[in-house]
Coordinates of C-alpha atoms and ligand atoms in Angstrom, one line a residue:
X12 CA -160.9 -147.5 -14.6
X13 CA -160.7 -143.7 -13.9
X14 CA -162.2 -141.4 -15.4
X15 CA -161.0 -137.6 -16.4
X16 CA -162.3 -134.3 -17.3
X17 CA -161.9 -132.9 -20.8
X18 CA -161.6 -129.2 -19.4
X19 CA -159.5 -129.9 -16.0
X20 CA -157.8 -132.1 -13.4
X21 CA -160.7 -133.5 -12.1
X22 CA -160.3 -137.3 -11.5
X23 CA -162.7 -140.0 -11.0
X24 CA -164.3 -143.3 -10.5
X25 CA -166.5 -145.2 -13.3
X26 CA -169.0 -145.1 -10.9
X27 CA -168.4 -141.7 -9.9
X28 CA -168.9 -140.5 -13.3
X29 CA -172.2 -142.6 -14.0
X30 CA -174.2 -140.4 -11.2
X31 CA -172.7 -137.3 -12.0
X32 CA -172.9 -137.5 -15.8
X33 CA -171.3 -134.2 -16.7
X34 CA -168.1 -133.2 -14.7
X35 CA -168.4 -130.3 -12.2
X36 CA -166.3 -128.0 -14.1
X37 CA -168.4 -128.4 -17.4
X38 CA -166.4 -130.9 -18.8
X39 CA -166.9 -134.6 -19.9
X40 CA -165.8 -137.6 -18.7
X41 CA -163.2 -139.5 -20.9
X42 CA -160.9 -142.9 -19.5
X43 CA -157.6 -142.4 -18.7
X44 CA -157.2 -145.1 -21.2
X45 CA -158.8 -147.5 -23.9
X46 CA -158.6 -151.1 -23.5
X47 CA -156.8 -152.9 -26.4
X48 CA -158.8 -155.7 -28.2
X49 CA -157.8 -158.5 -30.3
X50 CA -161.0 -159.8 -32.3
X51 CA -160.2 -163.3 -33.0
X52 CA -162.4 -165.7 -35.0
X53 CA -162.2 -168.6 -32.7
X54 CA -162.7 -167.1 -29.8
X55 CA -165.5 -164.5 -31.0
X56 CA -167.2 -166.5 -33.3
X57 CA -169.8 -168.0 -30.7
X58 CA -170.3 -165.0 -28.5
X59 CA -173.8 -163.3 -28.3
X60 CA -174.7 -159.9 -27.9
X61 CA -174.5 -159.9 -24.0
X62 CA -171.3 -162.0 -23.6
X63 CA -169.6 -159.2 -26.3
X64 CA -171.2 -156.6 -23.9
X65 CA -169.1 -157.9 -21.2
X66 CA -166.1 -158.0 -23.0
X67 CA -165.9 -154.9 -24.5
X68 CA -167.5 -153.2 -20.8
X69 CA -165.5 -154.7 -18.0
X70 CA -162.2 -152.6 -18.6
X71 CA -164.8 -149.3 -18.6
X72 CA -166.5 -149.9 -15.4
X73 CA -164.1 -152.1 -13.9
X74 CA -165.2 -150.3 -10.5
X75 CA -168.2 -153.1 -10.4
X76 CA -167.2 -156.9 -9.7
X77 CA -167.5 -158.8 -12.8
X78 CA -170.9 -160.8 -11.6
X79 CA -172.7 -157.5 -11.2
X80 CA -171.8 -156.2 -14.6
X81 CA -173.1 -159.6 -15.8
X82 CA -176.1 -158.7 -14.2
X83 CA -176.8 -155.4 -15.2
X84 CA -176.2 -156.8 -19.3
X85 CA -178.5 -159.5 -18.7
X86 CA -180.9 -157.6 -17.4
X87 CA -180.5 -155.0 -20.3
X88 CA -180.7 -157.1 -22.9
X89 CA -183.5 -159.6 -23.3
X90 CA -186.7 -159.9 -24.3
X91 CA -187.8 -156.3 -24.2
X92 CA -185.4 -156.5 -28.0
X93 CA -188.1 -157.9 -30.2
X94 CA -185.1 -159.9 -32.0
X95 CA -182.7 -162.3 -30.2
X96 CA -179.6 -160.7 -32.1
X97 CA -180.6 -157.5 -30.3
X98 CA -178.6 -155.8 -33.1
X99 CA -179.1 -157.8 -36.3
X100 CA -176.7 -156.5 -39.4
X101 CA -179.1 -156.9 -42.3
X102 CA -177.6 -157.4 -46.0
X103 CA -179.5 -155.6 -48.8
X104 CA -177.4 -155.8 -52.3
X105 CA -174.1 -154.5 -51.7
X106 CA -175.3 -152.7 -48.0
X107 CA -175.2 -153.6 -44.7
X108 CA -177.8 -152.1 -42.5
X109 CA -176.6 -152.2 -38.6
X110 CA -180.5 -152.6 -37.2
X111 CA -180.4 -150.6 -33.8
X112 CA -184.0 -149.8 -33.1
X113 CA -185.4 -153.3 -32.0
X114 CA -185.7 -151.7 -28.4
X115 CA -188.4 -150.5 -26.5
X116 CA -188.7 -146.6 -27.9
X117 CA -187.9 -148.0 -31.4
X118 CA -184.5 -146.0 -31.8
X119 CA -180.8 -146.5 -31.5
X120 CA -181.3 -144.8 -27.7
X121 CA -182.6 -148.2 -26.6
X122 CA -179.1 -150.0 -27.0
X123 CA -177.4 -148.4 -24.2
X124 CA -180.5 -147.0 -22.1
X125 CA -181.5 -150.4 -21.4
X126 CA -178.4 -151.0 -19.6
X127 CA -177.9 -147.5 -18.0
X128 CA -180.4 -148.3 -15.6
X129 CA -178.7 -151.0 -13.9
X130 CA -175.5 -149.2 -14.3
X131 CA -176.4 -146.3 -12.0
X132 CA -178.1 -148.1 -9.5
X133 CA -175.0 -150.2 -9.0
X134 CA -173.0 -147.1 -8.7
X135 CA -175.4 -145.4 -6.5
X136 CA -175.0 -148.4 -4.3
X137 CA -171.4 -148.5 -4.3
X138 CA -170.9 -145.2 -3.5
X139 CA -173.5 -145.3 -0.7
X140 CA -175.6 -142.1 -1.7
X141 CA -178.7 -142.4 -0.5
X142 CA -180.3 -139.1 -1.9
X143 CA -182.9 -138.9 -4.9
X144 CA -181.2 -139.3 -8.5
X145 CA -182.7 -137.0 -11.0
X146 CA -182.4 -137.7 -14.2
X147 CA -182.2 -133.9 -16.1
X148 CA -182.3 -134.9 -19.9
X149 CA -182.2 -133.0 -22.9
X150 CA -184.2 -134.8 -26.6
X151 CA -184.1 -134.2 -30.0
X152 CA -187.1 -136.8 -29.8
X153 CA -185.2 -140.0 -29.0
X154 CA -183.4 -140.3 -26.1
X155 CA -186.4 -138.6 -24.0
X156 CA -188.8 -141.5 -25.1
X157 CA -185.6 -144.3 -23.8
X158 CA -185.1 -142.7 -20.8
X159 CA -188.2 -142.3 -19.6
X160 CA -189.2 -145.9 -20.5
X161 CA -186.1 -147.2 -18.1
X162 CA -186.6 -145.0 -15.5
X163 CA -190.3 -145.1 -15.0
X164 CA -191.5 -145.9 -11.2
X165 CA -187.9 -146.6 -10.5
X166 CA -187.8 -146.3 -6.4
X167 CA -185.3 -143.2 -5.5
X168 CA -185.3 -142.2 -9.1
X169 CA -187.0 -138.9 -11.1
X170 CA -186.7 -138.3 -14.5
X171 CA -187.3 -134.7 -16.3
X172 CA -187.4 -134.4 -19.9
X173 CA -187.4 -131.2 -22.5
X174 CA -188.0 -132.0 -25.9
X175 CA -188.1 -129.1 -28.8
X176 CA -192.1 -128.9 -28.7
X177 CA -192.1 -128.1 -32.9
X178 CA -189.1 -130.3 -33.3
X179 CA -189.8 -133.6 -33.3
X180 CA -192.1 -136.2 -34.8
X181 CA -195.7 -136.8 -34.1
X182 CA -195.2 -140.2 -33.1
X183 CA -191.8 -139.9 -30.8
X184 CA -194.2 -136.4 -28.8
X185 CA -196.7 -139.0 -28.5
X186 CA -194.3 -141.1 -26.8
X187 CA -193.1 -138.8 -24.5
X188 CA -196.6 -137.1 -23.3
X189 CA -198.4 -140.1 -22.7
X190 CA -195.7 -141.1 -20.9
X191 CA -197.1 -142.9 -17.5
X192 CA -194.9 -143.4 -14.2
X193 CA -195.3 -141.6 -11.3
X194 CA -191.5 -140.1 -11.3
X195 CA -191.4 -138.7 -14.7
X196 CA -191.9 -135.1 -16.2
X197 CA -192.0 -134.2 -19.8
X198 CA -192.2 -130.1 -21.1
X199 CA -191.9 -129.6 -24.4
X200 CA -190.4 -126.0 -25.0
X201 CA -190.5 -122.8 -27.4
X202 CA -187.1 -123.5 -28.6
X203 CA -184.7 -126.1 -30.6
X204 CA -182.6 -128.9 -29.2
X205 CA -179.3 -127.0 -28.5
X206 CA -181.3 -124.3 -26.1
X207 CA -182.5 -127.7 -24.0
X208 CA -178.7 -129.2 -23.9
X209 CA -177.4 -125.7 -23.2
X210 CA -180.0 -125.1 -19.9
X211 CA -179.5 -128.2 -19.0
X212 CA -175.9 -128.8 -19.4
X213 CA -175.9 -124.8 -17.2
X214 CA -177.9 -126.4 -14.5
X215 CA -175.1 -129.6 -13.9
X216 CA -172.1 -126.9 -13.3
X217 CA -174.5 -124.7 -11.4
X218 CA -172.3 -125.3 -8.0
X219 CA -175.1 -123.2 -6.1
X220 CA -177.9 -124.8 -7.3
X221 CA -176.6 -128.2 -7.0
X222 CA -175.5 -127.7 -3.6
X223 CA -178.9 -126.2 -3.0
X224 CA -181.1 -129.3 -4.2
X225 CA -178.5 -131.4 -1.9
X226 CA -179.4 -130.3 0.9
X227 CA -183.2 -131.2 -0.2
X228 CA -182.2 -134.9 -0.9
X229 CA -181.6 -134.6 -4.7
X230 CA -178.5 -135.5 -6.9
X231 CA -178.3 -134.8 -10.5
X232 CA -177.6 -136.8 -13.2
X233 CA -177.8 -137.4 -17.1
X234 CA -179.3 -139.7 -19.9
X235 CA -177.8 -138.1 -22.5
X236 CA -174.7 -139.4 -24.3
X237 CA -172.4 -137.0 -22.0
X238 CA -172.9 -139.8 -19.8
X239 CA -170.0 -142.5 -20.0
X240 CA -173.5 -145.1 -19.0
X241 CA -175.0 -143.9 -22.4
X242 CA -171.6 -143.5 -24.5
X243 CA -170.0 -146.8 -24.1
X244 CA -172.6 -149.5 -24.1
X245 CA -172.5 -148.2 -27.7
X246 CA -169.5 -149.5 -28.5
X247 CA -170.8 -153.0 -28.2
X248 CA -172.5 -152.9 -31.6
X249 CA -169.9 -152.1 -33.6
X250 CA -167.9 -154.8 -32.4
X251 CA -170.7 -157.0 -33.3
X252 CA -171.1 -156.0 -36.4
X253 CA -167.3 -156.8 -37.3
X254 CA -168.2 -160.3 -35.8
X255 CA -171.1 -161.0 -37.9
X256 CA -169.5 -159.6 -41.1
X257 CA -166.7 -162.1 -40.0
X258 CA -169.3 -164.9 -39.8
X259 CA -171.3 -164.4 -42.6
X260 CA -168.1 -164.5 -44.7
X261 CA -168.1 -160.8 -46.0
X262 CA -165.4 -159.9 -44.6
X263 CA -161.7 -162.4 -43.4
X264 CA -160.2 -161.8 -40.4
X265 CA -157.9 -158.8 -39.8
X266 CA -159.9 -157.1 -43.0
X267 CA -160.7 -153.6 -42.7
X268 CA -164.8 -152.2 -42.7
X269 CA -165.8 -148.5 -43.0
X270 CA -168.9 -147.1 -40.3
X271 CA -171.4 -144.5 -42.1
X272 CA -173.3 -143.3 -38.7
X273 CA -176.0 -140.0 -39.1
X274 CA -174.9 -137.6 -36.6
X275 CA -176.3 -135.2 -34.4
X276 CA -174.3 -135.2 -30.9
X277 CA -171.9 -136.9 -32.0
X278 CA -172.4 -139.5 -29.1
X279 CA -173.0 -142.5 -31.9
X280 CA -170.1 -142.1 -34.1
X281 CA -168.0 -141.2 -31.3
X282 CA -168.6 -144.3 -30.2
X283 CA -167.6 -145.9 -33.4
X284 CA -164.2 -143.7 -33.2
X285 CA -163.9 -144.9 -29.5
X286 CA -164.3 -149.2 -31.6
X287 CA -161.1 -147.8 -33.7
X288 CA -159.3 -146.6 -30.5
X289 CA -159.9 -150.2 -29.0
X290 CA -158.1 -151.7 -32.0
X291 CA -161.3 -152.9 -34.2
X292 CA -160.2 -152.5 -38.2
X293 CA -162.5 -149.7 -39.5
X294 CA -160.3 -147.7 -42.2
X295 CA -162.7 -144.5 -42.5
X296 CA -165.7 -143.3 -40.4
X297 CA -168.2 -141.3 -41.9
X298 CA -169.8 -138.7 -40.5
X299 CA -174.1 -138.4 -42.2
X300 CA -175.0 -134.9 -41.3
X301 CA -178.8 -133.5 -42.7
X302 CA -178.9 -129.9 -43.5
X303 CA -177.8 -129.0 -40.1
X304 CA -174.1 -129.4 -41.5
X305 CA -171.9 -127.8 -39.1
X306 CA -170.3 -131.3 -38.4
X307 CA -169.9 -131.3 -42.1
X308 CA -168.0 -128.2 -42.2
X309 CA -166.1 -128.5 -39.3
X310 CA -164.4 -132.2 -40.3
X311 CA -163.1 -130.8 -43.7
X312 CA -162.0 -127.5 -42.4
X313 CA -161.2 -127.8 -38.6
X314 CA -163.6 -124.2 -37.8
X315 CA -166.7 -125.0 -35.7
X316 CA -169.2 -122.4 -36.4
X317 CA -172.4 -122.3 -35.3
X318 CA -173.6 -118.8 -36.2
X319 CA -176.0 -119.8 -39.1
X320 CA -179.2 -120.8 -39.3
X321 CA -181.0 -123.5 -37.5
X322 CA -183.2 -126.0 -40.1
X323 CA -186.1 -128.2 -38.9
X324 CA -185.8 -131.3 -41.1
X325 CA -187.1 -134.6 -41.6
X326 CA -184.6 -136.1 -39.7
X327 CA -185.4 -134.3 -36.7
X328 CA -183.0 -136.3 -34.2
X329 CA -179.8 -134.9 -35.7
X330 CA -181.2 -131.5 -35.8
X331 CA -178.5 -129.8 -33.1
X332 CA -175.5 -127.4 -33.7
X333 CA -174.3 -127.5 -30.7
X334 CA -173.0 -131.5 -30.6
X335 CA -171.9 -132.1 -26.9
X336 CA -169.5 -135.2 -27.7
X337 CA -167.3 -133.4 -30.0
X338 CA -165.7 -132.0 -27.3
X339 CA -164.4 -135.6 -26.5
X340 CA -162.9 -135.8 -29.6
X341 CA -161.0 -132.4 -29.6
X342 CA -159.8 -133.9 -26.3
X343 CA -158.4 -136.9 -28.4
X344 CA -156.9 -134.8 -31.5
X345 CA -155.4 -131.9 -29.6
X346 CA -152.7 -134.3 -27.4
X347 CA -155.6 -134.6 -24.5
X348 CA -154.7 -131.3 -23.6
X349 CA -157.1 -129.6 -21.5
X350 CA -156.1 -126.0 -21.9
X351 CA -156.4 -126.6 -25.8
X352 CA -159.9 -127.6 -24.5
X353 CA -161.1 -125.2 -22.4
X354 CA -160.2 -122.2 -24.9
X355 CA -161.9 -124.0 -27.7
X356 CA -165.3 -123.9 -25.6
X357 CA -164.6 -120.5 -24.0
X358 CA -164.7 -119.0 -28.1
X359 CA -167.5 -121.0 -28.7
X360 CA -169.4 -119.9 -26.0
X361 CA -167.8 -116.3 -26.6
X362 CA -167.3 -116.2 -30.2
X363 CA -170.2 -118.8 -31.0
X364 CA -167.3 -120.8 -33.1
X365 CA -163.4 -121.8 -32.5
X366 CA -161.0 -123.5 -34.8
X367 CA -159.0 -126.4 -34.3
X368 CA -155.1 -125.3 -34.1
X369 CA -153.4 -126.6 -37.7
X370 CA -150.8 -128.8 -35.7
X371 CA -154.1 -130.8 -34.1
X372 CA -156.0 -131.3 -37.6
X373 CA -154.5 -134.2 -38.2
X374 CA -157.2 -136.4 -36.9
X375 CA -159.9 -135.2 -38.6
X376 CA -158.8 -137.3 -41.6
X377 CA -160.0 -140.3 -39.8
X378 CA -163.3 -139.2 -41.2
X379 CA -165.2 -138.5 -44.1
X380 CA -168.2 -136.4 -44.3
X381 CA -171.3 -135.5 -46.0
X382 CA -174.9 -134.6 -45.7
X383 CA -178.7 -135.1 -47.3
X384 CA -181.0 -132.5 -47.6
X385 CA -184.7 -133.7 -47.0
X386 CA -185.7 -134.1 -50.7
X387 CA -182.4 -135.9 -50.8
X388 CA -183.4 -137.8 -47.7
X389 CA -187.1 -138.7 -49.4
X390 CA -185.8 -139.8 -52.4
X391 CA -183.4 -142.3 -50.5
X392 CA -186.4 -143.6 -48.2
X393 CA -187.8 -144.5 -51.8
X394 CA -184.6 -145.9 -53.8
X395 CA -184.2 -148.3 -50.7
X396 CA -187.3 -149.5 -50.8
X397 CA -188.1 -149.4 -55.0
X398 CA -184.4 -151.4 -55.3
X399 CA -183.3 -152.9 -51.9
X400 CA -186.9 -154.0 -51.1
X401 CA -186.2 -152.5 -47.2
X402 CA -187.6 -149.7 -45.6
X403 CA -185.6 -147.0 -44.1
X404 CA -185.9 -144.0 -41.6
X405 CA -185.0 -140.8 -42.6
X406 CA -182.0 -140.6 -40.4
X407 CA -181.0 -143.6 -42.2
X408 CA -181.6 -142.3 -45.2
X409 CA -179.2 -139.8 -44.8
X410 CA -176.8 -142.8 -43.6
X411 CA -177.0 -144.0 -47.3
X412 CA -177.0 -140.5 -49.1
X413 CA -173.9 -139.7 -48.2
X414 CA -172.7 -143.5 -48.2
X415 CA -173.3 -143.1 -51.7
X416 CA -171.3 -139.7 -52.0
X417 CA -168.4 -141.5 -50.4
X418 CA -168.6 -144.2 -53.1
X419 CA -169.3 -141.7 -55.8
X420 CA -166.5 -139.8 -54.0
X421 CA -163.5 -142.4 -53.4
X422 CA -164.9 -145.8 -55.4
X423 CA -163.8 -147.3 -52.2
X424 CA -165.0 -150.9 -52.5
X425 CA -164.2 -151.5 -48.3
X426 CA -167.4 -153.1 -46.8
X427 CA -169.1 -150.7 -45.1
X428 CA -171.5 -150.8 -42.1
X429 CA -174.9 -148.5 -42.4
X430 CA -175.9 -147.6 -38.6
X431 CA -179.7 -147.6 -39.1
X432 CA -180.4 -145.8 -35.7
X433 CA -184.9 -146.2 -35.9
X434 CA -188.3 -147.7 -37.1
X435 CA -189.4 -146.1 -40.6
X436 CA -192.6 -146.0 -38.6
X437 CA -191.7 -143.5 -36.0
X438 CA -191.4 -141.1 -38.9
X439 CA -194.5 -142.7 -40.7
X440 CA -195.4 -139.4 -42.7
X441 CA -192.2 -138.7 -43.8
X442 CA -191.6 -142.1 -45.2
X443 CA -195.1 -142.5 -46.5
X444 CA -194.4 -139.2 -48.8
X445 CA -191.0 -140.9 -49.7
X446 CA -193.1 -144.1 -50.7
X447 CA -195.9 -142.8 -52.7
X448 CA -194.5 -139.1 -53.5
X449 CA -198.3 -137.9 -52.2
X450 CA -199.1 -135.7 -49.0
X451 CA -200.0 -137.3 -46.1
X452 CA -203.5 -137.1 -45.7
X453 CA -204.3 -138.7 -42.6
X454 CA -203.4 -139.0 -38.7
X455 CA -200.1 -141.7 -38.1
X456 CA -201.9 -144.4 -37.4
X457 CA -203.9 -144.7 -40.5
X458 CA -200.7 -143.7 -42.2
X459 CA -199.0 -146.5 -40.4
X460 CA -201.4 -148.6 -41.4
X461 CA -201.6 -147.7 -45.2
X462 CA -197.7 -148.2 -45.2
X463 CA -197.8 -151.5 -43.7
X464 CA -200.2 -152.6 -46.6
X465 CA -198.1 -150.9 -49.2
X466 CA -194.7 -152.1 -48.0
X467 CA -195.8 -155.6 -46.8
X468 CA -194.3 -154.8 -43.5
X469 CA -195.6 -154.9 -39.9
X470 CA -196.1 -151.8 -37.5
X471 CA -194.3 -152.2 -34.0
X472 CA -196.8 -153.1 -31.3
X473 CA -195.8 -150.2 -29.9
X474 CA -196.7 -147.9 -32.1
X475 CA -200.4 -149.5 -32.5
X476 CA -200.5 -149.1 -28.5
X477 CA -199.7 -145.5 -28.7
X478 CA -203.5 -144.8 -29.9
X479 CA -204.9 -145.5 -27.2
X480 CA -202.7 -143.5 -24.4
X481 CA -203.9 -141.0 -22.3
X482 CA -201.9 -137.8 -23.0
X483 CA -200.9 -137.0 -19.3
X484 CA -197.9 -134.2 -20.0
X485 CA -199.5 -131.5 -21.7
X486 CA -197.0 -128.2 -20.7
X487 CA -194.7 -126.3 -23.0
X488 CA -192.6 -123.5 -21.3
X489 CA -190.3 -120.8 -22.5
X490 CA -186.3 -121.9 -22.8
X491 CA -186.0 -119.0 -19.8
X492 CA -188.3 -121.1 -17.2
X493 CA -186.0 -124.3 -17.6
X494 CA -184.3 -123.6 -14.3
X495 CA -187.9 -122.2 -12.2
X496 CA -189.6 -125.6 -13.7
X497 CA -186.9 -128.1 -12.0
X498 CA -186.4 -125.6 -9.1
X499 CA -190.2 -126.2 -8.3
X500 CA -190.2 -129.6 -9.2
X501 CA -187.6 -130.0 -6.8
X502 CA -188.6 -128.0 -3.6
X503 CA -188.2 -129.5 0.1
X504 CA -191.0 -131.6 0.9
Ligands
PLP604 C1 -180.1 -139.6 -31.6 C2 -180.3 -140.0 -33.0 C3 -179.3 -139.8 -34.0 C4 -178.1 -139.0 -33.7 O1 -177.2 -139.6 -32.8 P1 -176.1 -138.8 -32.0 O2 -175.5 -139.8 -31.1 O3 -176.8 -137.7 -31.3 O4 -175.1 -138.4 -33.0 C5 -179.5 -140.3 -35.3 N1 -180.7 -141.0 -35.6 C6 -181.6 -141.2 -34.7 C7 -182.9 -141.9 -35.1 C8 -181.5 -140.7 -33.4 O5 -182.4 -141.0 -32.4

C-alpha cells in the first residue's frame, strides 16, 4: 500500500511512513486507498482479536510479508492485556462499553502502541536504515506513558516525551517521571498540549535540523496518532466490537451500530470513520468533546476556530484545540484535494481558524456532536455507577453525556458502542469526588484504595506499583527550549 501526503505529492511506502511519522512537507500520511470488507458471520464468528488484527492490517502495511505482520500482532497482543479478549465490549442496561484500557499504561494508547513497536522495527529493517530512531512525542497524559512503556531499553531506539506539566493527572505524571529505561526522556513543560504538538510537529518539517541530527546518526519519528503505526491498529477494535455485538445476539448481520468516541486529536474517532470507509455498518459517529469544544463547533458549522480560551478539565486527555487528525479528514471531505488542504492549514496557522468550503460540508453529517462540562462529567461517573453498577473514567463519562444528548436529541434506538478509552483509577480523585460528592482528602493511593472498598472493585497492579517508584525525570522547561532540549539531547557523541 502507498501512502500520500495530505498537503502535497509526496508518495510513499507503509514502511516509509512508519519511521518518518509526519510527512516532510508537514502533512499526514493517508492510503491511496481503503480496503473493502465484508463482515460475515460465518467466517468472523470464531476469530480472536489477533486473527481480526491481521485481517483488517494486511492491506495497510502490505509492504511486510504476511508471517512478519503475524509476528508483530502476536507479539503485541498477549499477556501484557490483563483480559484475553484484549478489547472486551461490556453490556450495562441498554449500553455497551468498548473496554480499551486493559493494556499496560491503562488507556486506550495501549491498543495500538503495543503493536507499533514491532511495526517500526520491521520497517527500519526493510528499509535498511541503520541510524538511531528517536521517538519525539507529544502527551495530553496518555500516549507519553504507552510509548515510553514499548520503547523502553529498545536497542537503536530513544524516546522523548513532553507532557503539559499542570495538565495532566497525578497518576498518569507519575507514570511518566518514574519512568525507568536507559533511552527515555520525559520534561513536563510551562504550557498546554497544543504548544507540545505544535514544537514538535515544527521540529519533524525542520529540513535543516533533520538533516543536521542525520548526519549525527539520528532519524526522527512519532508515537502520536499522526503516525499511520498508531492510527490504524485502531481500527481493529471497532471491527471487533461489530463481531461481538453480532455474537452476543444484539445486533443481526448487515444491522447498523452508532460509535460515541471522546475526542481530543481526533486520532480515535478517525479511526472509527476510517471502520465506515472499510465498509463496517455504523449509521452515525459521534464526536464526545469536554469543554474544550472546538470539535463541537466545527462539525455543526464547518469553521474551525481556535482563538478562545483554553480550559483545564477533568478529562485532561482530550484537552487540545489544535486536533492533528482532522486534517485527515478535511483531506477525505474536500475531494482529497491537497490545495484545499494546504490553504485550510496556512489560515489556521495565519488566521488561527479556516472554514470548510460549503460544497465540501457535506461530510460532516456523518457525525453528531456534543460535549460535557466537568460537573456534567462528575455527575455521569456517579449515574453509571449508582444505576449501571460500573465505574467509568471521566473521558468516558463524557462518552455517555453526550450519548445521552444524542438519544435525548434523535430517540435513535440504533445500538450504540461507548469507546471507554481508560481505568477510572488513573483519574482516582476525580472519580472519587463523582462517587461520594466529597473532596479528596488524601494522596491517590489511599484514594484508590478507599474507592476500591467503596465500589467493590480492584485497583490495577499497576497502579499499586506506582508507589513505590523512584521519580527519576524531574525537569520542566519553557515551550521556547523544546528545540535546545532535543538539540542537546542529541549532540554528536
Ligand atoms: C487520548 C485520549 C482520548 C482522546 O483520543 P484522541 O485520539 O486524541 O481523540 C480520550 N480519552 C483518553 C483516556 C485518552 O487517553
Amino acid at each position: 500500500m502507498e501512502y500520500k501526503s495530505t498537503r502535497g505529492n509526496i508518495k510513499v511506502t507503509s514502511t516509509k511512513a512508519l519511521i518518518e511519522g509526519l510527512s516532510a512537507d508537514g502533512g499526514l500520511f493517508v492510503p491511496i486507498e481503503f480496503p473493502k470488507v465484508e463482515l460475515n458471520l460465518k467466517e468472523f464468528m470464531n476469530k480472536n482479536y489477533n486473527e481480526l488484527a491481521f485481517f483488517v492490517l494486511k492491506n495497510y502495511f502490505n509492504d511486510f510479508d504476511e508471517n512478519t505482520l503475524l509476528n508483530c500482532i502476536t507479539k503485541a497482543y498477549d499477556d501484557k492485556f490483563d483480559t484475553k479478549e484484549i478489547a472486551p465490549l461490556v453490556k450495562k442496561d441498554n449500553f455497551y462499553f468498548l473496554e480499551l484500557f486493559h493494556g499496560k499504561t491503562l488507556a486506550f494508547k495501549d491498543m495500538a502502541l503495543s503493536l507499533f513497536p514491532h511495526l517500526l522495527k520491521e520497517a527500519k529493517l526493510k528499509e535498511n536504515i541503520k541510524k538511531e530512531i528517536v521517538i519525539l512525542t507529544a502527551t495530553s497524559g496518555d500516549t507519553g506513558k504507552a510509548a515510553l512503556e514499548v520503547f523502553k531499553d529498545i536497542e537503536g531506539v530513544k524516546i522523548i516525551v513532553f507532557y503539559p506539566s499542570k495538565g495532566v493527572s497525578n497518576i498518569q505524571k507519575l507514570q511518566m517521571i518514574t519512568q525507568e529505561g536507559e533511552n527515555t526522556y520525559v520534561f513536563g513543560i510551562n504550557g498546554n498540549f497544543d504548544d507540545a504538538q505544535r514544537a514538535v510537529k515544527e521540529i519533524f518539517s525542520d529540513v535543516q535540523f533533520n538533516e543536521k541530527i542525520a548526519k549525527r546518526g539520528y532519524v526522527l519519528s512519532s508515537a502520536n496518532s499522526i503516525n499511520i503505526g498508531r492510527l490504524f491498529p485502531q481500527i481493529i477494535y471497532y471491527f471487533y466490537a461489530y463481531i461481538n455485538l453480532l455474537k452476543m445476539g444484539e445486533i443481526s448481520e448487515d444491522e447498523y451500530i452508532n460509535i460515541v468516541v471522546p475526542t481530543g486529536n481526533f486520532g480515535n474517532i478517525l479511526a472509527a470513520y476510517y471502520a465506515k470507509k472499510m465498509g463496517l455498518k455504523v449509521k452515525k459517529l459521534i464526536c464526545a468533546s469536554n469543554k474544550n469544544n472546538v470539535l463541537y463547533d466545527f462539525l455543526r458549522e464547518g469553521v474551525y476556530d481556535v482563538r478562545r480560551n483554553f480550559y483545564t478539565t477533568i478529562s485532561p486527555s482530550m484537552d487540545i484545540l489544535v486536533s492533528s487528525n482532522l486534517e485527515r479528514f478535511l483531506y477525505d471531505a474536500c475531494g482529497e484535494d491537497e490545495k484545499i488542504i494546504r490553504n485550510l492549514m496556512k489560515d489556521l496557522k495565519e488566521l488561527g481558524y479556516f472554514s470548510i468550503p460549503e460544497n465540501y460540508r457535506d461530510s460532516l453529517k456523518d457525525f453528531y456532536t456534543n460535549f460535557a462540562d466537568d460537573d456534567e462529567t462528575y455527575f455521569e461517573i456517579r449515574w453509571a455507577f449508582l444505576n449501571l453498577g460500573y465505574l467509568i473514567d471521566p473521558h468516558t463519562a463524557v462518552a455517555l453525556n453526550v450519548y445521552k444528548k444524542y438519544l435525548k436529541d434523535t430517540g435513535d434506538d440504533t445500538k450504540t458502542i461507548i469507546a471507554s478509552t481508560a481505568s477510572p483509577y488513573k483519574f482516582v480523585s476525580s472519580v472519587y469526588k463523582a462517587i461520594t460528592l466529597k473532596e479528596p482528602y488524601a494522596d491517590e493511593f489511599e484514594l484508590s484504595e478507599e474507592l476500591s472498598k467503596l465500589t467493590n472493585t480492584s485497583i490495577p497492579k499497576q497502579i499499586v506499583e506506582l508507589k513505590n517508584k523512584r521519580i527519576l525525570h524531574n525537569d520542566v522547561i519553557d515551550k521556547e527550549e523544546i528545540y535546545n532540549v532535543i538539540n542537546d539531547l542529541l549532540k554528536g557523541d
